[in-house]
């Protein structure tokens, strides 16, 4: 596969210039894109993949959130449940009538696989029909995305991230339903996360789903994970949830070593 990274970056920059760079959400997703692509490359290399496959993985990171920009313009939110599934929207923009993928990747024989990888990157579980190399690329992108979501939650003001006020953050509660999934050491389903506090716990719990050793290494190495436990709260349920989730995360990493 011949991939011109300079062209890919220029194409991405050209596309995102259609959106307001002063918008915190837009700026956030531009930075996120480059970091996810970098994570994809590191994970792919750790698996000993071929040069072509490493390039494919890197490209998946560069285009995985194309749908986020249009989502923000249309709905001013990252909440898929309140707007649109950003992965499906992105894949439609890339592989549908607009055919944005042609600006990034010339080899059309790879389009079907990339389409699946983009559509599956935000799903709670990868569809069982996805197998082989496609499944590997799905796991690489999903791991890379989860790792950088930790950074985003630390570096972005939570009020901007969750479109809320400091007061509401402080008063945000966590349900036992959410904590039951944390105790199972699985990702918390977005279907049951309703409050800002629950979203924060859910983002921390993403580490339970990291597939590859390199992914777990990167998540710990970058240092953002444990900073997420500094969530501002005045509620007993969130204080207890943070303490319990930290114990579960510590136990998870100890058992994974």
Short mmCIF file of C-alpha atoms in Angstrom, two decimals, residues 1-93:
data_model
loop_
_atom_site.label_atom_id
_atom_site.label_comp_id
_atom_site.label_asym_id
_atom_site.label_seq_id
_atom_site.Cartn_x
_atom_site.Cartn_y
_atom_site.Cartn_z
CA UNK A 1 0.00 0.00 0.00
CA UNK A 2 1.44 3.35 -1.04
CA UNK A 3 0.49 6.02 1.47
CA UNK A 4 1.66 9.62 1.38
CA UNK A 5 1.43 10.78 5.00
CA UNK A 6 2.10 14.38 4.05
CA UNK A 7 -0.85 14.29 1.67
CA UNK A 8 -3.04 12.67 4.32
CA UNK A 9 -2.20 15.39 6.85
CA UNK A 10 -2.82 18.10 4.25
CA UNK A 11 -6.15 16.54 3.29
CA UNK A 12 -7.21 16.34 6.93
CA UNK A 13 -6.14 19.95 7.55
CA UNK A 14 -8.03 21.07 4.45
CA UNK A 15 -11.17 19.27 5.57
CA UNK A 16 -11.12 20.61 9.12
CA UNK A 17 -10.66 24.19 7.89
CA UNK A 18 -14.35 23.98 6.99
CA UNK A 19 -15.07 24.10 10.71
CA UNK A 20 -14.54 26.76 13.39
CA UNK A 21 -11.03 26.31 14.87
CA UNK A 22 -12.00 28.60 17.75
CA UNK A 23 -14.62 26.08 18.84
CA UNK A 24 -13.15 24.13 21.76
CA UNK A 25 -14.76 20.92 20.55
CA UNK A 26 -13.29 21.26 17.04
CA UNK A 27 -9.79 22.03 18.34
CA UNK A 28 -10.06 19.11 20.73
CA UNK A 29 -10.88 16.64 17.96
CA UNK A 30 -8.12 17.87 15.67
CA UNK A 31 -5.52 17.26 18.38
CA UNK A 32 -7.18 13.96 19.29
CA UNK A 33 -6.94 12.74 15.70
CA UNK A 34 -3.16 13.12 15.47
CA UNK A 35 -2.62 11.46 18.82
CA UNK A 36 -4.85 8.51 18.00
CA UNK A 37 -3.00 8.01 14.71
CA UNK A 38 0.30 8.03 16.62
CA UNK A 39 -1.07 5.49 19.12
CA UNK A 40 -2.26 3.29 16.25
CA UNK A 41 1.23 3.26 14.78
CA UNK A 42 2.84 2.36 18.11
CA UNK A 43 0.40 -0.47 18.77
CA UNK A 44 0.68 -1.85 15.23
CA UNK A 45 4.47 -1.86 15.42
CA UNK A 46 4.37 -3.62 18.79
CA UNK A 47 2.43 -6.43 17.10
CA UNK A 48 5.11 -6.84 14.46
CA UNK A 49 2.77 -5.96 11.59
CA UNK A 50 4.08 -5.30 8.09
CA UNK A 51 4.92 -1.78 6.99
CA UNK A 52 1.76 -1.64 4.88
CA UNK A 53 -0.37 -2.73 7.82
CA UNK A 54 1.26 -0.15 10.10
CA UNK A 55 0.42 2.50 7.51
CA UNK A 56 -3.17 1.28 7.32
CA UNK A 57 -3.48 1.42 11.11
CA UNK A 58 -2.03 4.95 11.21
CA UNK A 59 -4.47 6.08 8.51
CA UNK A 60 -7.42 4.63 10.41
CA UNK A 61 -6.47 6.91 13.30
CA UNK A 62 -6.25 9.93 11.02
CA UNK A 63 -9.77 9.49 9.65
CA UNK A 64 -11.61 7.73 12.47
CA UNK A 65 -13.35 10.86 13.78
CA UNK A 66 -14.17 12.64 10.52
CA UNK A 67 -17.82 12.45 11.57
CA UNK A 68 -17.19 14.38 14.79
CA UNK A 69 -16.71 17.68 12.99
CA UNK A 70 -20.02 17.56 11.19
CA UNK A 71 -21.67 16.30 14.39
CA UNK A 72 -20.47 19.39 16.25
CA UNK A 73 -21.57 21.72 13.47
CA UNK A 74 -25.04 20.18 13.29
CA UNK A 75 -25.72 19.46 16.95
CA UNK A 76 -22.97 21.17 19.02
CA UNK A 77 -22.42 18.02 21.04
CA UNK A 78 -20.30 14.87 21.17
CA UNK A 79 -23.20 12.93 22.65
CA UNK A 80 -24.15 10.37 20.01
CA UNK A 81 -27.36 9.43 21.81
CA UNK A 82 -28.59 13.02 21.59
CA UNK A 83 -27.45 13.60 18.02
CA UNK A 84 -26.03 11.03 15.59
CA UNK A 85 -23.67 8.05 15.67
CA UNK A 86 -20.45 9.85 14.75
CA UNK A 87 -18.72 6.69 13.49
CA UNK A 88 -21.57 5.91 11.10
CA UNK A 89 -21.70 9.54 9.96
CA UNK A 90 -17.95 9.57 9.39
CA UNK A 91 -18.00 6.34 7.40
CA UNK A 92 -20.90 7.66 5.32
CA UNK A 93 -18.93 10.82 4.52
#
